[in-house]
Amino acid sequence: MTVTRASAPRAAHAATQAITATGLRKSYGDKTVLDGIDLTVPAGTVFALLGPNGAGKTTAVKILSTLISPGAGSGEIRVGGHDLAADPQKVRAAIGVTGQFSAVDGLITGEENMLLMADLHHLPKREGRRVTAELLERFDLVDAAKKPAAGYSGGMKRRLDIAMTLVGGPRIIFLDEPTTGLDPRSRHTMWGIIRELVADGVTVFLTTQYLEEADELADRIAVLNDGKIAAEGSAEELKRIVPGGHVKLRFTAPDAYRSAASALHEAARDDDALALRIPSDGSQRELRSILDRLDSTGIEADELTVHTPDLDHVFFALTTSAAPGSVPAQHNQPKENAR
């Protein structure tokens, strides 16, 4: 199932895409990892690729970052405006990659790690030191810069890892599970860094095991399952895939409750609690329609609560082995947001 929006004209559409891939395939022996997936990532956005372990997320990152070749039969892949097959060097010059495992050398200092990366990018000595100093300050690593990286905390190593990725000034960054193993405070710090990068116009391709992370950061999310894209859209669009969303209205006056029940005839009634439950996808349009119908009769609810599924429910629904479209009963309990 794919949630899509209307596309811009083809020429303008292509010009604003940081990454495009059609029919991306990859197999290892008789094991199909990616089975003809399509990806489109607009420039200056966060794109999150979700999926269970072994779904092919890291394989997709490795292909798009030129670390491994795509499989036979894959369509065109463009990264940073460059054809991945024809111009891999230009693709590499446009991107940065932070993998699941830190690239930090613990035997040298944080500053030395940065300067080494500057040398690998062939930056002049003065430019390398300037960039290093700026990034160490930006990532709050100045005090630790002269210390061996082996003594850094997990969060500090991850910040240094991303700082090293930025030395070459990439406009597209691949972050493969960047916050795995971090404590909640370090994870939130990393989220702030990612938001700052996007505010500067950088495109972030993110894989993550944390659904809250995708919900917080991603402009668009794709769920990968069994080598295929099971669904794609914004977090709000994906949440509407899962049934069970509704609006609950509570009243203190029995007369108001009965009048509202008459006006909202499709609502399920709870006469003991003086509450009505109306099926809804949680969109502004549907919520406005419900409130307008109440206003037209002069009725005002004492409490309104919007119940919507979260990405956990979407993930379980789309990656279960059950039939497409089915939702495991134990996960079909929508999230409640009082308003």
mmCIF file with all atom_site columns, N, CA and C in Angstrom, residues 101-106 108-110 113 139-141 143-145 147-162 164 178-187 189-190 193:
data_model
loop_
_atom_site.group_PDB
_atom_site.id
_atom_site.type_symbol
_atom_site.label_atom_id
_atom_site.label_alt_id
_atom_site.label_comp_id
_atom_site.label_asym_id
_atom_site.label_entity_id
_atom_site.label_seq_id
_atom_site.pdbx_PDB_ins_code
_atom_site.Cartn_x
_atom_site.Cartn_y
_atom_site.Cartn_z
_atom_site.occupancy
_atom_site.B_iso_or_equiv
_atom_site.pdbx_formal_charge
_atom_site.auth_seq_id
_atom_site.auth_comp_id
_atom_site.auth_asym_id
_atom_site.auth_atom_id
_atom_site.pdbx_PDB_model_num
ATOM 1   N N  . PHE A 1 101 ? 28.092 1.405  12.566 1.00 0.00 ? 101 PHE A N  1
ATOM 2   C CA . PHE A 1 101 ? 29.228 1.277  13.464 1.00 0.00 ? 101 PHE A CA 1
ATOM 3   C C  . PHE A 1 101 ? 30.159 2.464  13.282 1.00 0.00 ? 101 PHE A C  1
ATOM 4   N N  . SER A 1 102 ? 30.605 3.011  14.378 1.00 0.00 ? 102 SER A N  1
ATOM 5   C CA . SER A 1 102 ? 31.382 4.233  14.359 1.00 0.00 ? 102 SER A CA 1
ATOM 6   C C  . SER A 1 102 ? 32.671 4.082  13.553 1.00 0.00 ? 102 SER A C  1
ATOM 7   N N  . ALA A 1 103 ? 32.983 5.132  12.788 1.00 0.00 ? 103 ALA A N  1
ATOM 8   C CA . ALA A 1 103 ? 34.237 5.172  12.039 1.00 0.00 ? 103 ALA A CA 1
ATOM 9   C C  . ALA A 1 103 ? 35.334 5.879  12.828 1.00 0.00 ? 103 ALA A C  1
ATOM 10  N N  . VAL A 1 104 ? 35.044 6.249  14.060 1.00 0.00 ? 104 VAL A N  1
ATOM 11  C CA . VAL A 1 104 ? 36.003 6.969  14.899 1.00 0.00 ? 104 VAL A CA 1
ATOM 12  C C  . VAL A 1 104 ? 37.163 6.050  15.278 1.00 0.00 ? 104 VAL A C  1
ATOM 13  N N  . ASP A 1 105 ? 38.377 6.557  15.158 1.00 0.00 ? 105 ASP A N  1
ATOM 14  C CA . ASP A 1 105 ? 39.573 5.835  15.602 1.00 0.00 ? 105 ASP A CA 1
ATOM 15  C C  . ASP A 1 105 ? 39.830 6.208  17.060 1.00 0.00 ? 105 ASP A C  1
ATOM 16  N N  . GLY A 1 106 ? 39.627 5.250  17.950 1.00 0.00 ? 106 GLY A N  1
ATOM 17  C CA . GLY A 1 106 ? 39.755 5.533  19.373 1.00 0.00 ? 106 GLY A CA 1
ATOM 18  C C  . GLY A 1 106 ? 41.169 5.764  19.843 1.00 0.00 ? 106 GLY A C  1
ATOM 19  N N  . ILE A 1 108 ? 43.390 7.822  18.537 1.00 0.00 ? 108 ILE A N  1
ATOM 20  C CA . ILE A 1 108 ? 43.813 9.205  18.349 1.00 0.00 ? 108 ILE A CA 1
ATOM 21  C C  . ILE A 1 108 ? 42.740 10.138 18.897 1.00 0.00 ? 108 ILE A C  1
ATOM 22  N N  . THR A 1 109 ? 43.056 11.403 18.997 1.00 0.00 ? 109 THR A N  1
ATOM 23  C CA . THR A 1 109 ? 42.128 12.369 19.594 1.00 0.00 ? 109 THR A CA 1
ATOM 24  C C  . THR A 1 109 ? 40.989 12.696 18.635 1.00 0.00 ? 109 THR A C  1
ATOM 25  N N  . GLY A 1 110 ? 39.955 13.331 19.167 1.00 0.00 ? 110 GLY A N  1
ATOM 26  C CA . GLY A 1 110 ? 38.857 13.763 18.323 1.00 0.00 ? 110 GLY A CA 1
ATOM 27  C C  . GLY A 1 110 ? 39.323 14.723 17.252 1.00 0.00 ? 110 GLY A C  1
ATOM 28  N N  . ASN A 1 113 ? 41.120 12.839 14.541 1.00 0.00 ? 113 ASN A N  1
ATOM 29  C CA . ASN A 1 113 ? 40.156 12.170 13.667 1.00 0.00 ? 113 ASN A CA 1
ATOM 30  C C  . ASN A 1 113 ? 39.622 13.130 12.618 1.00 0.00 ? 113 ASN A C  1
ATOM 31  N N  . PHE A 1 139 ? 29.540 20.825 17.313 1.00 0.00 ? 139 PHE A N  1
ATOM 32  C CA . PHE A 1 139 ? 29.087 19.577 17.926 1.00 0.00 ? 139 PHE A CA 1
ATOM 33  C C  . PHE A 1 139 ? 29.486 19.469 19.397 1.00 0.00 ? 139 PHE A C  1
ATOM 34  N N  . ASP A 1 140 ? 29.866 20.600 19.988 1.00 0.00 ? 140 ASP A N  1
ATOM 35  C CA . ASP A 1 140 ? 30.168 20.671 21.420 1.00 0.00 ? 140 ASP A CA 1
ATOM 36  C C  . ASP A 1 140 ? 31.234 19.659 21.822 1.00 0.00 ? 140 ASP A C  1
ATOM 37  N N  . LEU A 1 141 ? 32.318 19.632 21.044 1.00 0.00 ? 141 LEU A N  1
ATOM 38  C CA . LEU A 1 141 ? 33.401 18.697 21.305 1.00 0.00 ? 141 LEU A CA 1
ATOM 39  C C  . LEU A 1 141 ? 34.736 19.392 21.557 1.00 0.00 ? 141 LEU A C  1
ATOM 40  N N  . ASP A 1 143 ? 36.035 20.831 24.248 1.00 0.00 ? 143 ASP A N  1
ATOM 41  C CA . ASP A 1 143 ? 36.715 20.452 25.494 1.00 0.00 ? 143 ASP A CA 1
ATOM 42  C C  . ASP A 1 143 ? 37.355 19.071 25.407 1.00 0.00 ? 143 ASP A C  1
ATOM 43  N N  . ALA A 1 144 ? 36.773 18.194 24.585 1.00 0.00 ? 144 ALA A N  1
ATOM 44  C CA . ALA A 1 144 ? 37.288 16.824 24.467 1.00 0.00 ? 144 ALA A CA 1
ATOM 45  C C  . ALA A 1 144 ? 38.195 16.640 23.261 1.00 0.00 ? 144 ALA A C  1
ATOM 46  N N  . ALA A 1 145 ? 38.424 17.702 22.493 1.00 0.00 ? 145 ALA A N  1
ATOM 47  C CA . ALA A 1 145 ? 39.104 17.577 21.206 1.00 0.00 ? 145 ALA A CA 1
ATOM 48  C C  . ALA A 1 145 ? 40.506 17.002 21.323 1.00 0.00 ? 145 ALA A C  1
ATOM 49  N N  . LYS A 1 147 ? 41.592 14.906 23.595 1.00 0.00 ? 147 LYS A N  1
ATOM 50  C CA . LYS A 1 147 ? 41.600 13.640 24.332 1.00 0.00 ? 147 LYS A CA 1
ATOM 51  C C  . LYS A 1 147 ? 41.391 12.468 23.374 1.00 0.00 ? 147 LYS A C  1
ATOM 52  N N  . PRO A 1 148 ? 41.990 11.296 23.699 1.00 0.00 ? 148 PRO A N  1
ATOM 53  C CA . PRO A 1 148 ? 41.770 10.123 22.842 1.00 0.00 ? 148 PRO A CA 1
ATOM 54  C C  . PRO A 1 148 ? 40.284 9.792  22.740 1.00 0.00 ? 148 PRO A C  1
ATOM 55  N N  . ALA A 1 149 ? 39.822 9.499  21.530 1.00 0.00 ? 149 ALA A N  1
ATOM 56  C CA . ALA A 1 149 ? 38.402 9.255  21.304 1.00 0.00 ? 149 ALA A CA 1
ATOM 57  C C  . ALA A 1 149 ? 37.912 7.993  21.996 1.00 0.00 ? 149 ALA A C  1
ATOM 58  N N  . ALA A 1 150 ? 38.833 7.097  22.381 1.00 0.00 ? 150 ALA A N  1
ATOM 59  C CA . ALA A 1 150 ? 38.428 5.876  23.068 1.00 0.00 ? 150 ALA A CA 1
ATOM 60  C C  . ALA A 1 150 ? 37.727 6.173  24.382 1.00 0.00 ? 150 ALA A C  1
ATOM 61  N N  . GLY A 1 151 ? 38.031 7.322  24.979 1.00 0.00 ? 151 GLY A N  1
ATOM 62  C CA . GLY A 1 151 ? 37.427 7.690  26.247 1.00 0.00 ? 151 GLY A CA 1
ATOM 63  C C  . GLY A 1 151 ? 36.123 8.452  26.115 1.00 0.00 ? 151 GLY A C  1
ATOM 64  N N  . TYR A 1 152 ? 35.647 8.668  24.895 1.00 0.00 ? 152 TYR A N  1
ATOM 65  C CA . TYR A 1 152 ? 34.406 9.403  24.684 1.00 0.00 ? 152 TYR A CA 1
ATOM 66  C C  . TYR A 1 152 ? 33.207 8.531  25.058 1.00 0.00 ? 152 TYR A C  1
ATOM 67  N N  . SER A 1 153 ? 32.135 9.175  25.478 1.00 0.00 ? 153 SER A N  1
ATOM 68  C CA . SER A 1 153 ? 30.873 8.457  25.682 1.00 0.00 ? 153 SER A CA 1
ATOM 69  C C  . SER A 1 153 ? 30.288 8.078  24.325 1.00 0.00 ? 153 SER A C  1
ATOM 70  N N  . GLY A 1 154 ? 29.248 7.222  24.365 1.00 0.00 ? 154 GLY A N  1
ATOM 71  C CA . GLY A 1 154 ? 28.605 6.826  23.122 1.00 0.00 ? 154 GLY A CA 1
ATOM 72  C C  . GLY A 1 154 ? 28.053 8.009  22.348 1.00 0.00 ? 154 GLY A C  1
ATOM 73  N N  . GLY A 1 155 ? 27.425 8.944  23.071 1.00 0.00 ? 155 GLY A N  1
ATOM 74  C CA . GLY A 1 155 ? 26.866 10.118 22.409 1.00 0.00 ? 155 GLY A CA 1
ATOM 75  C C  . GLY A 1 155 ? 27.943 11.000 21.801 1.00 0.00 ? 155 GLY A C  1
ATOM 76  N N  . MET A 1 156 ? 29.072 11.158 22.497 1.00 0.00 ? 156 MET A N  1
ATOM 77  C CA . MET A 1 156 ? 30.176 11.963 21.974 1.00 0.00 ? 156 MET A CA 1
ATOM 78  C C  . MET A 1 156 ? 30.787 11.324 20.736 1.00 0.00 ? 156 MET A C  1
ATOM 79  N N  . LYS A 1 157 ? 30.952 9.998  20.762 1.00 0.00 ? 157 LYS A N  1
ATOM 80  C CA . LYS A 1 157 ? 31.492 9.315  19.585 1.00 0.00 ? 157 LYS A CA 1
ATOM 81  C C  . LYS A 1 157 ? 30.571 9.480  18.385 1.00 0.00 ? 157 LYS A C  1
ATOM 82  N N  . ARG A 1 158 ? 29.259 9.426  18.630 1.00 0.00 ? 158 ARG A N  1
ATOM 83  C CA . ARG A 1 158 ? 28.310 9.570  17.518 1.00 0.00 ? 158 ARG A CA 1
ATOM 84  C C  . ARG A 1 158 ? 28.352 10.990 16.970 1.00 0.00 ? 158 ARG A C  1
ATOM 85  N N  . ARG A 1 159 ? 28.464 11.989 17.852 1.00 0.00 ? 159 ARG A N  1
ATOM 86  C CA . ARG A 1 159 ? 28.569 13.373 17.382 1.00 0.00 ? 159 ARG A CA 1
ATOM 87  C C  . ARG A 1 159 ? 29.851 13.562 16.573 1.00 0.00 ? 159 ARG A C  1
ATOM 88  N N  . LEU A 1 160 ? 30.952 12.981 17.059 1.00 0.00 ? 160 LEU A N  1
ATOM 89  C CA . LEU A 1 160 ? 32.213 13.077 16.320 1.00 0.00 ? 160 LEU A CA 1
ATOM 90  C C  . LEU A 1 160 ? 32.092 12.372 14.974 1.00 0.00 ? 160 LEU A C  1
ATOM 91  N N  . ASP A 1 161 ? 31.427 11.236 14.954 1.00 0.00 ? 161 ASP A N  1
ATOM 92  C CA . ASP A 1 161 ? 31.220 10.478 13.723 1.00 0.00 ? 161 ASP A CA 1
ATOM 93  C C  . ASP A 1 161 ? 30.517 11.335 12.670 1.00 0.00 ? 161 ASP A C  1
ATOM 94  N N  . ILE A 1 162 ? 29.455 12.016 13.084 1.00 0.00 ? 162 ILE A N  1
ATOM 95  C CA . ILE A 1 162 ? 28.716 12.861 12.135 1.00 0.00 ? 162 ILE A CA 1
ATOM 96  C C  . ILE A 1 162 ? 29.535 14.085 11.755 1.00 0.00 ? 162 ILE A C  1
ATOM 97  N N  . MET A 1 164 ? 32.723 14.212 11.468 1.00 0.00 ? 164 MET A N  1
ATOM 98  C CA . MET A 1 164 ? 33.676 13.724 10.462 1.00 0.00 ? 164 MET A CA 1
ATOM 99  C C  . MET A 1 164 ? 33.009 13.583 9.101  1.00 0.00 ? 164 MET A C  1
ATOM 100 N N  . PRO A 1 178 ? 21.567 6.026  13.312 1.00 0.00 ? 178 PRO A N  1
ATOM 101 C CA . PRO A 1 178 ? 22.564 6.860  13.984 1.00 0.00 ? 178 PRO A CA 1
ATOM 102 C C  . PRO A 1 178 ? 22.438 6.928  15.500 1.00 0.00 ? 178 PRO A C  1
ATOM 103 N N  . THR A 1 179 ? 21.273 6.577  16.052 1.00 0.00 ? 179 THR A N  1
ATOM 104 C CA . THR A 1 179 ? 21.105 6.732  17.503 1.00 0.00 ? 179 THR A CA 1
ATOM 105 C C  . THR A 1 179 ? 20.988 5.396  18.230 1.00 0.00 ? 179 THR A C  1
ATOM 106 N N  . THR A 1 180 ? 21.237 4.295  17.529 1.00 0.00 ? 180 THR A N  1
ATOM 107 C CA . THR A 1 180 ? 21.169 2.988  18.189 1.00 0.00 ? 180 THR A CA 1
ATOM 108 C C  . THR A 1 180 ? 22.162 2.926  19.344 1.00 0.00 ? 180 THR A C  1
ATOM 109 N N  . GLY A 1 181 ? 21.684 2.534  20.506 1.00 0.00 ? 181 GLY A N  1
ATOM 110 C CA . GLY A 1 181 ? 22.542 2.391  21.668 1.00 0.00 ? 181 GLY A CA 1
ATOM 111 C C  . GLY A 1 181 ? 22.730 3.655  22.480 1.00 0.00 ? 181 GLY A C  1
ATOM 112 N N  . LEU A 1 182 ? 22.183 4.777  22.024 1.00 0.00 ? 182 LEU A N  1
ATOM 113 C CA . LEU A 1 182 ? 22.340 6.019  22.768 1.00 0.00 ? 182 LEU A CA 1
ATOM 114 C C  . LEU A 1 182 ? 21.265 6.140  23.841 1.00 0.00 ? 182 LEU A C  1
ATOM 115 N N  . ASP A 1 183 ? 21.595 6.835  24.922 1.00 0.00 ? 183 ASP A N  1
ATOM 116 C CA . ASP A 1 183 ? 20.601 7.100  25.958 1.00 0.00 ? 183 ASP A CA 1
ATOM 117 C C  . ASP A 1 183 ? 19.631 8.159  25.450 1.00 0.00 ? 183 ASP A C  1
ATOM 118 N N  . PRO A 1 184 ? 18.457 8.311  26.088 1.00 0.00 ? 184 PRO A N  1
ATOM 119 C CA . PRO A 1 184 ? 17.444 9.255  25.590 1.00 0.00 ? 184 PRO A CA 1
ATOM 120 C C  . PRO A 1 184 ? 17.953 10.679 25.432 1.00 0.00 ? 184 PRO A C  1
ATOM 121 N N  . ARG A 1 185 ? 18.793 11.162 26.352 1.00 0.00 ? 185 ARG A N  1
ATOM 122 C CA . ARG A 1 185 ? 19.295 12.539 26.246 1.00 0.00 ? 185 ARG A CA 1
ATOM 123 C C  . ARG A 1 185 ? 20.191 12.680 25.011 1.00 0.00 ? 185 ARG A C  1
ATOM 124 N N  . SER A 1 186 ? 21.092 11.716 24.809 1.00 0.00 ? 186 SER A N  1
ATOM 125 C CA . SER A 1 186 ? 21.968 11.772 23.639 1.00 0.00 ? 186 SER A CA 1
ATOM 126 C C  . SER A 1 186 ? 21.174 11.647 22.345 1.00 0.00 ? 186 SER A C  1
ATOM 127 N N  . ARG A 1 187 ? 20.122 10.836 22.387 1.00 0.00 ? 187 ARG A N  1
ATOM 128 C CA . ARG A 1 187 ? 19.285 10.685 21.196 1.00 0.00 ? 187 ARG A CA 1
ATOM 129 C C  . ARG A 1 187 ? 18.606 12.000 20.841 1.00 0.00 ? 187 ARG A C  1
ATOM 130 N N  . THR A 1 189 ? 19.685 14.957 21.602 1.00 0.00 ? 189 THR A N  1
ATOM 131 C CA . THR A 1 189 ? 20.732 15.842 21.107 1.00 0.00 ? 189 THR A CA 1
ATOM 132 C C  . THR A 1 189 ? 20.989 15.578 19.627 1.00 0.00 ? 189 THR A C  1
ATOM 133 N N  . MET A 1 190 ? 21.031 14.296 19.263 1.00 0.00 ? 190 MET A N  1
ATOM 134 C CA . MET A 1 190 ? 21.258 13.929 17.866 1.00 0.00 ? 190 MET A CA 1
ATOM 135 C C  . MET A 1 190 ? 20.107 14.411 16.987 1.00 0.00 ? 190 MET A C  1
ATOM 136 N N  . ILE A 1 193 ? 20.698 17.960 16.135 1.00 0.00 ? 193 ILE A N  1
ATOM 137 C CA . ILE A 1 193 ? 21.740 18.105 15.120 1.00 0.00 ? 193 ILE A CA 1
ATOM 138 C C  . ILE A 1 193 ? 21.167 17.839 13.733 1.00 0.00 ? 193 ILE A C  1
#
